[in-house]
Coordinates of C-alpha atoms in Angstrom, one line a residue:
Chain A
X160 CA 0.0 0.0 0.0
X161 CA 2.6 2.5 1.1
X162 CA 4.8 1.5 -1.9
X163 CA 2.0 2.4 -4.3
X164 CA 2.1 5.9 -3.1
X165 CA 5.8 6.2 -2.4
X166 CA 7.1 5.0 -5.8
X167 CA 5.1 7.4 -8.0
X168 CA 6.0 10.3 -5.7
X169 CA 9.7 9.4 -5.6
X170 CA 9.8 8.7 -9.4
X171 CA 8.1 11.9 -10.4
X172 CA 9.8 13.9 -7.7
X173 CA 13.2 12.6 -8.8
X174 CA 12.3 13.2 -12.4
X175 CA 11.4 16.8 -11.6
X176 CA 14.6 17.2 -9.6
X177 CA 16.8 16.0 -12.4
X178 CA 15.0 18.2 -15.0
X179 CA 15.1 21.2 -12.7
X180 CA 18.8 20.7 -12.1
X181 CA 19.4 20.3 -15.8
X182 CA 17.5 23.6 -16.4
X183 CA 19.5 25.3 -13.6
X184 CA 22.8 24.3 -15.2
X185 CA 21.5 25.2 -18.7
X186 CA 20.5 28.7 -17.4
X187 CA 24.1 29.2 -16.4
X188 CA 25.4 28.5 -19.8
X189 CA 22.5 30.1 -21.8
X190 CA 21.9 33.1 -19.6
X191 CA 21.5 36.3 -21.6
X192 CA 23.2 39.3 -20.1
X193 CA 20.5 41.9 -20.2
X194 CA 22.1 45.4 -19.6
X195 CA 21.0 46.3 -16.1
X196 CA 20.8 49.9 -17.3
X197 CA 17.8 49.0 -19.5
X198 CA 15.9 47.7 -16.5
X199 CA 16.7 50.7 -14.4
X200 CA 15.8 53.1 -17.2
X201 CA 12.6 51.2 -17.9
X202 CA 11.5 51.6 -14.3
X203 CA 12.0 55.3 -14.4
X204 CA 10.0 55.8 -17.7
X205 CA 6.3 56.6 -17.4
X206 CA 5.2 53.3 -18.7
X207 CA 2.3 54.6 -20.7
X208 CA 3.7 53.2 -23.9
X209 CA 2.3 56.3 -25.7
X210 CA 4.9 56.0 -28.5
X211 CA 5.5 59.7 -28.5
X212 CA 9.3 59.1 -28.5
X213 CA 9.1 57.2 -31.8
X214 CA 10.1 53.9 -30.3
X215 CA 7.8 50.9 -29.8
X216 CA 6.7 51.5 -26.3
X217 CA 8.8 52.3 -23.2
X218 CA 10.7 49.1 -23.4
X219 CA 12.0 49.9 -26.9
X220 CA 12.8 53.4 -25.8
X221 CA 14.7 52.2 -22.7
X222 CA 16.8 49.8 -24.9
X223 CA 17.5 52.6 -27.4
X224 CA 18.5 54.9 -24.5
X225 CA 20.9 52.4 -23.0
X226 CA 22.5 51.9 -26.4
X227 CA 22.8 55.6 -26.9
X228 CA 20.6 55.7 -29.9
X229 CA 18.0 57.9 -28.3
X230 CA 18.0 61.1 -26.3
X231 CA 16.1 61.1 -23.0
X232 CA 14.4 64.4 -24.0
X233 CA 12.5 62.5 -26.7
X234 CA 10.2 61.3 -23.9
X235 CA 8.0 64.3 -23.3
X236 CA 6.0 62.4 -20.6
X237 CA 9.0 62.0 -18.3
X238 CA 8.8 63.8 -15.0
X239 CA 11.7 66.1 -14.5
X240 CA 13.2 64.1 -11.6
X241 CA 13.2 60.9 -13.5
X242 CA 14.7 62.7 -16.5
X243 CA 17.6 63.9 -14.4
X244 CA 18.1 60.4 -13.0
X245 CA 18.1 58.8 -16.4
X246 CA 20.4 61.5 -17.8
X247 CA 22.7 60.8 -14.8
X248 CA 22.7 57.1 -15.6
X249 CA 23.6 57.7 -19.2
X250 CA 26.0 60.6 -18.5
X251 CA 23.9 62.9 -20.6
X252 CA 23.0 66.5 -20.3
X253 CA 19.7 66.7 -18.5
X254 CA 18.9 70.3 -19.6
X255 CA 18.1 69.4 -23.1
X256 CA 14.5 68.5 -22.2
X257 CA 11.9 71.3 -21.9
X258 CA 8.6 70.7 -20.2
X259 CA 5.9 70.8 -22.8
X260 CA 2.2 71.0 -22.2
X261 CA -0.9 70.7 -24.4
X262 CA -3.2 73.7 -24.5
X263 CA -6.7 74.0 -25.8
X264 CA -7.0 77.1 -28.0
X265 CA -10.7 77.8 -27.6
X266 CA -12.8 79.6 -25.1
X267 CA -16.1 78.9 -27.0
X268 CA -17.9 77.1 -24.3
X269 CA -21.6 76.6 -24.0
X270 CA -22.0 80.2 -22.6
X271 CA -19.9 81.9 -25.2
X272 CA -20.4 80.1 -28.4
X273 CA -23.6 79.6 -30.3
X274 CA -24.6 76.1 -31.5
X275 CA -25.4 75.5 -35.1
X276 CA -27.5 72.4 -34.5
X277 CA -28.0 69.8 -31.8
X278 CA -25.8 66.8 -32.4
X279 CA -27.0 63.5 -31.2
X280 CA -24.9 61.0 -33.1
X281 CA -21.9 59.0 -32.0
X282 CA -20.2 60.7 -29.1
X283 CA -16.9 61.5 -30.7
X284 CA -15.5 64.8 -32.0
X285 CA -14.4 63.3 -35.3
X286 CA -17.8 62.0 -36.1
X287 CA -19.5 65.2 -35.1
X288 CA -16.9 67.3 -37.0
X289 CA -17.8 65.4 -40.1
X290 CA -21.3 66.8 -40.1
X291 CA -21.1 70.4 -41.4
X292 CA -18.0 71.0 -39.3
X293 CA -19.6 70.1 -36.0
X294 CA -22.4 71.5 -33.9
X295 CA -20.4 74.6 -32.8
X296 CA -21.1 77.5 -35.1
X297 CA -17.4 78.4 -35.0
X298 CA -15.4 76.3 -37.5
X299 CA -12.3 76.7 -35.2
X300 CA -14.1 75.8 -32.0
X301 CA -13.8 72.9 -29.6
X302 CA -16.5 70.3 -30.3
X303 CA -16.5 69.2 -26.7
X304 CA -16.9 65.4 -27.2
X305 CA -13.5 64.7 -25.8
X306 CA -11.7 62.8 -28.6
X307 CA -8.6 64.3 -26.9
X308 CA -9.5 63.0 -23.5
X309 CA -10.0 59.5 -24.9
X310 CA -6.6 59.7 -26.6
X311 CA -4.8 61.1 -23.4
X312 CA -2.8 58.3 -21.8
X313 CA -2.4 60.3 -18.6
X314 CA -6.0 61.3 -17.9
X315 CA -5.0 64.9 -18.0
X316 CA -8.0 66.2 -20.1
X317 CA -11.4 66.7 -18.7
X318 CA -14.6 68.4 -19.7
X319 CA -15.0 71.9 -18.2
X320 CA -18.3 72.6 -16.5
X321 CA -19.2 74.7 -19.6
X322 CA -18.6 71.9 -22.1
X323 CA -15.2 72.2 -23.7
X324 CA -12.0 70.3 -23.2
X325 CA -9.8 71.5 -20.4
X326 CA -6.3 70.3 -19.6
X327 CA -4.8 69.7 -16.2
X328 CA -1.3 71.0 -16.8
X329 CA 0.2 69.2 -13.8
X330 CA -0.8 65.8 -15.3
X331 CA -0.1 66.8 -18.9
X332 CA 3.2 65.5 -20.2
X333 CA 3.0 67.1 -23.7
X334 CA 3.1 63.8 -25.5
X335 CA 0.9 65.2 -28.2
X336 CA -1.7 62.4 -28.5
X337 CA -4.6 64.8 -27.9
X338 CA -3.3 67.3 -30.5
X339 CA -3.3 64.4 -33.1
X340 CA -6.8 63.3 -32.1
X341 CA -8.5 66.7 -32.3
X342 CA -10.3 67.0 -35.6
X343 CA -10.2 70.8 -35.3
X344 CA -6.4 71.0 -34.6
X345 CA -7.5 73.0 -31.6
X346 CA -4.8 71.7 -29.3
X347 CA -1.2 72.7 -29.5
X348 CA 1.8 71.5 -27.7
X349 CA 3.9 74.4 -26.3
X350 CA 6.6 74.9 -23.7
X351 CA 5.0 75.2 -20.3
X352 CA 7.1 78.3 -19.6
X353 CA 5.2 80.2 -22.2
X354 CA 2.6 81.2 -19.6
X355 CA 0.8 83.6 -21.8
X356 CA -1.0 82.3 -24.9
X357 CA -3.8 83.2 -27.2
X358 CA -6.6 80.8 -26.8
X359 CA -8.6 81.4 -29.9
X360 CA -7.9 80.4 -33.5
X361 CA -10.6 82.2 -35.5
X362 CA -9.3 84.1 -38.5
X363 CA -12.7 85.6 -39.1
X364 CA -13.2 89.4 -39.2
X365 CA -14.5 91.0 -36.0
X366 CA -18.1 91.3 -37.0
X367 CA -18.5 87.7 -38.0
X368 CA -16.8 86.6 -34.8
X369 CA -19.2 88.6 -32.6
X370 CA -22.2 87.0 -34.2
X371 CA -20.8 83.5 -33.4
X372 CA -18.9 83.7 -30.1
X373 CA -18.7 86.0 -27.2
X374 CA -15.1 84.9 -26.5
X375 CA -13.7 84.9 -30.0
X376 CA -10.8 87.1 -31.1
X377 CA -12.1 90.1 -33.0
X378 CA -8.7 91.0 -34.3
X379 CA -8.7 94.4 -32.5
X380 CA -4.9 94.3 -32.1
X381 CA -5.0 96.0 -28.8
X382 CA -2.7 93.4 -27.4
X383 CA -0.2 94.1 -30.2
X384 CA -0.3 97.8 -29.5
X385 CA 0.0 97.5 -25.7
X386 CA 2.7 94.8 -25.6
X387 CA 5.7 96.5 -24.0
X388 CA 8.1 94.2 -25.8
X389 CA 6.5 94.5 -29.2
X390 CA 6.3 90.7 -29.2
X391 CA 2.8 90.5 -30.7
X392 CA 2.1 90.8 -34.4
X393 CA -1.3 90.5 -36.1
X394 CA -1.8 87.9 -38.8
X395 CA -5.1 86.9 -40.4
X396 CA -7.0 88.8 -37.7
X397 CA -5.2 86.9 -35.0
X398 CA -2.4 88.0 -32.7
X399 CA 0.7 85.9 -32.7
X400 CA 3.1 86.0 -29.8
X401 CA 6.8 85.8 -30.5
X402 CA 8.0 83.9 -27.5
X403 CA 11.6 84.9 -28.1
X404 CA 10.6 88.5 -27.2
X405 CA 7.7 87.7 -24.8
X406 CA 8.6 88.2 -21.1
X407 CA 5.3 86.8 -19.9
X408 CA 4.4 90.1 -18.3
X409 CA 0.7 89.6 -19.0
X410 CA -0.2 93.0 -20.3
X411 CA -1.9 91.5 -23.3
X412 CA -4.0 89.2 -21.1
X413 CA -5.0 92.2 -19.0
X414 CA -6.0 94.4 -21.9
X415 CA -7.8 91.9 -24.1
X416 CA -11.4 93.0 -24.3
X417 CA -12.5 89.4 -25.1
X418 CA -10.5 87.8 -22.3
X419 CA -9.0 85.2 -24.7
X420 CA -5.4 85.7 -23.8
X421 CA -4.6 83.4 -21.0
X422 CA -2.0 84.3 -18.4
X423 CA -1.1 81.2 -16.4
X424 CA 1.2 82.9 -14.1
X425 CA -0.5 86.1 -13.0
X426 CA 1.8 88.6 -11.3
X427 CA 2.2 88.1 -7.5
X428 CA 3.4 91.7 -7.2
X429 CA 1.8 95.1 -7.8
X430 CA 3.1 98.6 -8.3
X431 CA 3.1 100.8 -5.3
X432 CA 3.7 104.6 -5.5
X433 CA 5.6 106.2 -2.7
X434 CA 3.6 109.3 -1.8
X435 CA 6.6 111.2 -0.4
X436 CA 8.6 111.0 -3.7
X437 CA 5.7 111.5 -6.1
X438 CA 5.4 114.9 -7.8
X439 CA 2.1 114.0 -9.4
X440 CA 3.4 114.4 -13.0
X441 CA 0.9 111.8 -14.3
X442 CA 3.5 110.0 -16.6
X443 CA 2.8 106.7 -14.9
X444 CA -0.9 107.0 -15.6
X445 CA -0.3 107.8 -19.2
X446 CA 2.2 105.0 -19.7
X447 CA 0.4 102.2 -17.8
X448 CA -0.7 99.7 -20.6
X449 CA -3.4 98.2 -18.5
X450 CA -5.0 101.4 -17.2
X451 CA -4.4 100.4 -13.6
X452 CA -3.2 103.8 -12.5
X453 CA -5.7 106.6 -12.0
X454 CA -5.7 110.0 -10.4
X455 CA -5.6 113.7 -11.1
X456 CA -2.5 115.8 -12.0
X457 CA -0.6 117.2 -9.1
X458 CA -1.9 114.4 -6.8
X459 CA -0.5 111.0 -5.9
X460 CA -2.1 108.5 -8.3
X461 CA -3.7 105.3 -7.1
X462 CA -2.9 101.8 -8.4
X463 CA -5.7 99.3 -8.9
X464 CA -4.0 96.0 -7.9
X465 CA -6.7 94.0 -9.9
X466 CA -5.6 95.6 -13.1
X467 CA -1.8 95.9 -12.4
X468 CA 0.2 93.1 -14.0
X469 CA 3.5 94.3 -12.5
X470 CA 5.0 94.9 -16.0
X471 CA 7.3 97.5 -14.6
X472 CA 6.8 100.1 -17.3
X473 CA 5.7 102.8 -14.8
X474 CA 8.8 102.2 -12.7
X475 CA 11.0 102.7 -15.8
X476 CA 9.1 105.9 -16.8
X477 CA 8.8 107.5 -13.4
X478 CA 11.2 110.5 -13.3
X479 CA 11.4 110.5 -9.6
X480 CA 11.8 106.7 -9.1
X481 CA 8.8 106.8 -6.8
X482 CA 7.3 103.5 -7.8
X483 CA 8.3 100.0 -6.6
X484 CA 6.9 96.5 -6.9
X485 CA 5.6 95.0 -3.7
X486 CA 4.0 91.7 -2.9
X487 CA 0.3 91.7 -3.1
Chain B
X1 CA 8.5 -4.2 -43.0
X2 CA 11.6 -3.6 -41.1
X3 CA 15.0 -1.8 -41.5
X4 CA 15.6 1.2 -43.6
X5 CA 12.4 1.0 -45.8
X6 CA 10.2 0.7 -42.7
X7 CA 11.8 3.8 -41.2
X8 CA 11.5 5.8 -44.4
X9 CA 7.8 4.8 -44.7
X10 CA 7.2 5.8 -41.1
X11 CA 8.8 9.2 -41.8
X12 CA 6.8 9.7 -44.9
X13 CA 3.6 8.7 -43.3
X14 CA 4.0 10.9 -40.2
X15 CA 4.9 13.9 -42.4
X16 CA 2.2 13.5 -45.1
X17 CA -0.4 10.9 -44.4
X18 CA -0.8 11.3 -40.6
X19 CA 0.1 14.9 -40.5
X20 CA -0.3 16.1 -37.0
X21 CA -2.1 19.3 -37.8
X22 CA -4.0 18.4 -40.9
X23 CA -5.2 14.8 -40.2
X24 CA -4.8 14.3 -36.5
X25 CA -5.9 17.9 -35.7
X26 CA -3.3 18.4 -33.0
X27 CA -1.4 21.6 -32.4
X28 CA -4.0 23.9 -33.9
X29 CA -3.3 26.8 -31.5
X30 CA 0.2 27.7 -32.8
X31 CA -0.9 26.6 -36.3
X32 CA -3.4 29.5 -36.3
X33 CA -1.5 31.8 -34.0
X34 CA 2.0 31.9 -35.5
X35 CA 1.1 31.5 -39.2
X36 CA 0.9 35.2 -40.1
X37 CA 4.4 35.3 -41.6
X38 CA 6.5 32.6 -43.2
X39 CA 9.6 33.5 -41.3
X40 CA 8.1 33.2 -37.8
X41 CA 6.2 30.1 -38.9
X42 CA 9.5 28.5 -39.9
X43 CA 11.0 29.5 -36.6
X44 CA 8.1 28.1 -34.7
X45 CA 8.4 24.9 -36.8
X46 CA 12.1 24.5 -35.9
X47 CA 11.4 25.2 -32.2
X48 CA 8.6 22.6 -32.2
X49 CA 10.8 20.1 -34.2
X50 CA 13.5 20.4 -31.5
X51 CA 11.1 20.0 -28.7
X52 CA 9.2 17.1 -30.3
X53 CA 12.2 15.1 -31.3
X54 CA 13.7 15.4 -27.8
X55 CA 10.4 14.9 -26.0
X56 CA 9.7 11.7 -28.0
X57 CA 13.1 10.2 -27.0
X58 CA 13.1 11.3 -23.4
X59 CA 9.4 10.3 -22.8
X60 CA 10.3 6.9 -24.3
X61 CA 13.1 6.5 -21.8
X62 CA 10.9 7.7 -19.0
X63 CA 8.2 5.3 -20.0
X64 CA 10.3 2.2 -20.3
X65 CA 13.0 2.9 -17.7
X66 CA 11.0 4.6 -14.9
X67 CA 7.2 4.1 -15.3
X68 CA 7.0 0.5 -16.6
X69 CA 9.6 -1.0 -14.1
X70 CA 7.8 0.7 -11.2
X71 CA 4.4 -0.3 -12.6
X72 CA 3.1 3.3 -12.6
X73 CA 2.2 3.7 -16.3
X74 CA -0.9 5.6 -15.2
X75 CA 1.5 8.5 -14.3
X76 CA 2.3 8.7 -18.0
X77 CA 0.5 12.0 -18.8
X78 CA 1.9 14.0 -15.9
X79 CA 5.5 12.6 -16.3
X80 CA 5.4 13.5 -20.0
X81 CA 4.1 17.0 -19.4
X82 CA 7.0 17.4 -16.9
X83 CA 9.5 16.4 -19.5
X84 CA 7.9 18.6 -22.2
X85 CA 7.7 21.7 -19.9
X86 CA 11.4 21.4 -19.0
X87 CA 12.4 21.0 -22.6
X88 CA 10.4 24.0 -23.6
X89 CA 12.1 26.0 -20.9
X90 CA 15.4 24.9 -22.4
X91 CA 14.4 25.8 -25.9
X92 CA 13.3 29.2 -24.7
X93 CA 16.6 29.9 -23.0
X94 CA 18.5 28.7 -26.0
X95 CA 16.5 30.9 -28.4
X96 CA 16.8 34.0 -26.2
X97 CA 20.5 33.5 -26.2
X98 CA 21.1 32.5 -29.7
X99 CA 18.3 33.9 -31.9
X100 CA 16.8 36.9 -29.9
X101 CA 14.9 38.1 -33.0
X102 CA 13.1 34.8 -33.3
X103 CA 12.5 34.8 -29.5
X104 CA 10.7 38.1 -29.6
X105 CA 8.8 37.2 -32.8
X106 CA 7.5 34.0 -31.3
X107 CA 6.5 35.8 -28.2
X108 CA 3.9 34.0 -26.0
X109 CA 3.6 31.1 -28.4
X110 CA 7.0 29.8 -27.4
X111 CA 6.1 29.0 -23.8
X112 CA 2.8 27.8 -25.2
X113 CA 4.6 24.9 -26.9
X114 CA 4.4 23.4 -23.4
X115 CA 0.7 23.0 -23.9
X116 CA 1.0 22.2 -27.6
X117 CA -1.0 18.9 -27.8
X118 CA 1.0 17.8 -30.8
X119 CA 4.1 17.4 -28.5
X120 CA 2.2 15.4 -25.9
X121 CA 0.4 13.6 -28.7
X122 CA 3.6 12.3 -30.4
X123 CA 4.9 11.1 -27.0
X124 CA 1.7 9.1 -26.3
X125 CA 1.3 7.8 -29.8
X126 CA 4.9 6.4 -29.6
X127 CA 3.9 4.4 -26.6
X128 CA 0.5 3.2 -27.8
X129 CA 1.9 2.2 -31.2
X130 CA 4.7 0.3 -29.3
X131 CA 7.4 1.9 -31.4
X132 CA 11.1 1.1 -30.8
X133 CA 13.5 3.9 -29.7
X134 CA 14.6 4.5 -33.3
X135 CA 11.0 4.5 -34.6
X136 CA 10.1 6.9 -31.7
X137 CA 12.8 9.3 -32.8
X138 CA 11.7 9.1 -36.5
X139 CA 8.1 9.5 -35.5
X140 CA 8.9 12.6 -33.4
X141 CA 11.1 14.2 -36.1
X142 CA 8.6 13.3 -38.8
X143 CA 5.6 14.6 -36.9
X144 CA 7.5 17.9 -36.3
X145 CA 8.5 18.2 -39.9
X146 CA 4.9 17.6 -40.9
X147 CA 3.9 20.3 -38.4
X148 CA 6.5 22.7 -39.9
X149 CA 5.4 21.9 -43.4
X150 CA 1.8 22.5 -42.6
X151 CA 2.4 25.8 -40.7
X152 CA 4.8 27.2 -43.3
X153 CA 2.5 26.3 -46.2
X154 CA -0.4 27.8 -44.3
X155 CA 1.6 31.0 -43.5
X156 CA 2.3 31.3 -47.2
X157 CA -1.4 31.1 -48.0
X158 CA -2.2 33.6 -45.3
X159 CA 0.3 36.1 -46.5
X160 CA -1.5 36.0 -49.8
X161 CA -4.9 36.2 -48.1
X162 CA -3.8 39.5 -46.6
X163 CA -3.8 41.0 -50.1
X164 CA -6.9 39.2 -51.3
X165 CA -10.2 41.0 -51.6
X166 CA -12.2 39.1 -49.0
X167 CA -15.7 40.0 -47.9
X168 CA -15.7 41.9 -44.6
X169 CA -17.3 39.1 -42.6
X170 CA -14.8 36.6 -43.7
X171 CA -11.7 38.6 -43.0
X172 CA -9.1 37.4 -40.6
X173 CA -9.7 34.1 -38.7
X174 CA -12.8 33.0 -40.6
X175 CA -11.0 32.8 -44.0
X176 CA -8.0 31.3 -42.2
X177 CA -10.1 28.5 -40.8
X178 CA -11.7 27.8 -44.1
X179 CA -8.3 27.7 -45.8
X180 CA -7.0 25.4 -43.1
X181 CA -9.9 23.1 -43.8
X182 CA -9.2 23.1 -47.5
X183 CA -5.6 22.3 -46.8
X184 CA -6.6 19.3 -44.6
X185 CA -8.8 18.0 -47.5
X186 CA -5.8 18.5 -49.9
X187 CA -3.6 16.4 -47.5
X188 CA -6.3 13.7 -47.5
X189 CA -5.0 13.0 -51.0
X190 CA -1.8 11.5 -49.5
X191 CA -3.8 8.8 -47.7
X192 CA -3.2 6.1 -50.3
X193 CA 0.6 6.8 -50.3
X194 CA 1.8 4.4 -47.7

């Protein structure tokens, strides 16, 4: 009885042991030396396999990095800390990568932009856009059916409470999947440091725009005139910011009558006039591009901190150096 | 029939007449899974050939030198599976080392040779047919060559099917299964050969 159990157990156990030993020995001889760098780099990569770097997934990119065929900056989804670590592993310069984000260039939400018709088909921007350019009466506007959000591997895009796509820039990695998915080409990838941008793409003339959208660019060119750096030029009824010149002061955003220039980094300072030095010449009031300074001649002007963008023009122009920037 | 002629006939019959895929219907999973491109099909064929040839011989030895003397033939299936699993591991390691491109092309189908019923099938047929060690080896190699032949021919057909104008409903696996059936019928023509 006991033999009937023991023999099979011993035979199969022994067989398994012999085969296992054989495999263990074979694994010594046939072991493949995987570059430990690849594993380490792979662990630091985002792992979304978005393909934005041009390699087949994060594994392919990690291998390419380890072999020196790729640059770590090709991964736009990489958090900065990880980028520095990988660059350190590879002995590369970590500064080559610039943080990019996607931005929706439309303010035409349900409150601002008129609808052409009510769309009740497949819930996808591309399907909706195929029918007379989409339900929005603006041909440049956001359709609001979130083809971008579905394409986003990082869950950074959501529907704003007024029905257009909005981007969480902390989650956004600038991989560009949303920009490719948007049938309106309404999403652009730009460096995050460009904190001021024009969030409208209409090239229509002012009158046509006002009939369609309350938040469309009417091409008034006030921003171009007021920009202290001369960084804004008008083209096809739209302002274009030259980011080489732009200092991000936010004057354009403050003066835009349609509120379509977004300033992501509003000034945390405001101009303050020292009464004892002021002679009441009124130059600051005249020079202020945002109209934040008011007051009579021969009196100390007052600064409206809500309008002041801390551009510093008044400080430059004040003949008595009576203006300084202070924390709000 | 004995000697050389017998061996040759056995080889021919396992390759063509009793083809594992097309007349015994064993190993259909990799037959359909890895037959998209001729090169990978060929690689899979060689991997299976190696495993089947070795598995036949080792399972024969296990049967007649371990199971039969101990009177535990009923453990045949589990013992054979053990042998096959270990062999597949070995092949996997060898491929990863020697032919990494083929290793990544075969992907998940390589460890799945473990569960390829053609491999277990050949080991058990060897025993039930009471083949000698030489016949076992020939049967194993012949069966594997038959498998390779079928999968490579099928991959060639499927490569052409990719370009053919096929009705929407028949695209992909439906037309592949129909072609596999037609191939099996064609191989039926060999049945009078041996």
